[in-house]
Tab-separated table of C-alpha atoms in Angstrom:
chain	number	residue	atom	x	y	z
A	238	MET	CA	16.881	6.498	-46.134
A	239	LEU	CA	15.367	8.666	-43.364
A	240	SER	CA	12.511	6.382	-43.879
A	241	SER	CA	14.518	3.396	-43.546
A	242	HIS	CA	16.015	4.507	-40.078
A	243	LYS	CA	12.659	5.123	-39.059
A	244	VAL	CA	11.178	1.813	-39.776
A	245	VAL	CA	14.626	0.198	-37.657
A	246	GLU	CA	14.065	2.442	-35.087
A	247	ASN	CA	10.393	1.738	-34.616
A	248	ILE	CA	11.458	-2.375	-34.899
A	249	ARG	CA	14.145	-1.504	-32.120
A	250	LYS	CA	11.256	0.212	-29.884
A	251	LEU	CA	8.627	-2.814	-30.550
A	252	LYS	CA	11.122	-4.929	-29.674
A	253	GLN	CA	12.102	-3.557	-26.430
A	254	GLU	CA	8.302	-3.385	-25.118
A	255	LEU	CA	7.911	-6.981	-25.932
A	256	ALA	CA	10.942	-7.961	-23.765
A	257	GLN	CA	9.324	-6.089	-21.234
A	258	PHE	CA	5.930	-8.297	-21.481
A	259	LEU	CA	7.961	-11.503	-22.192
A	260	ASN	CA	9.882	-11.407	-18.867
A	261	PHE	CA	6.923	-10.437	-16.295
A	262	ASP	CA	6.467	-12.533	-12.906
A	263	GLU	CA	3.134	-10.589	-12.069
A	264	LEU	CA	0.534	-9.037	-14.401
A	265	THR	CA	0.262	-5.159	-13.269
A	266	PRO	CA	-2.200	-2.730	-13.904
A	267	GLU	CA	0.617	-0.770	-16.145
A	268	ILE	CA	0.845	-3.966	-18.134
A	269	LEU	CA	-2.815	-4.593	-18.163
A	270	HIS	CA	-3.538	-1.108	-19.457
A	271	ARG	CA	-0.761	-1.468	-22.216
A	272	LEU	CA	-2.445	-4.926	-23.492
A	273	ILE	CA	-6.332	-3.865	-22.979
A	274	ASP	CA	-7.783	-0.740	-24.766
A	275	ARG	CA	-11.242	-1.019	-23.118
A	276	ILE	CA	-13.466	-3.514	-21.725
A	277	GLU	CA	-17.575	-3.449	-22.281
A	278	ILE	CA	-20.206	-5.276	-20.382
A	279	LYS	CA	-23.307	-6.389	-22.418
A	280	ALA	CA	-26.658	-6.315	-20.892
A	281	ASP	CA	-26.481	-10.199	-20.075
A	282	GLY	CA	-23.551	-9.503	-17.807
A	283	THR	CA	-20.678	-11.104	-20.668
A	284	PRO	CA	-17.729	-8.777	-21.315
A	285	LYS	CA	-16.261	-8.177	-24.496
A	286	ILE	CA	-12.764	-6.951	-24.230
A	287	PHE	CA	-11.141	-4.805	-27.092
A	288	TYR	CA	-6.780	-5.344	-26.878
A	289	ARG	CA	-4.576	-2.615	-28.240
A	290	PHE	CA	-3.288	-4.816	-30.984
A	291	SER	CA	-4.802	-7.151	-33.790
A	292	ALA	CA	-4.498	-10.512	-34.437
A	293	PRO	CA	-2.218	-11.657	-37.335
A	294	LYS	CA	-3.626	-12.663	-40.305
A	295	ILE	CA	-3.345	-16.159	-41.739
A	296	GLU	CA	-3.265	-15.930	-45.403
């Protein structure tokens, strides 16, 4: 039951964070830092962006 409660709490927290991202009018540095882990620039000048989330798997 404790595990179930933790899952529910994690879902609640996730919903709160998603609501913050969906209701913004301006991209702030705080939002950008929450979405992007790091950016690497290759020798030819092209960027490679590493996000803090993964793309959903489609089966």
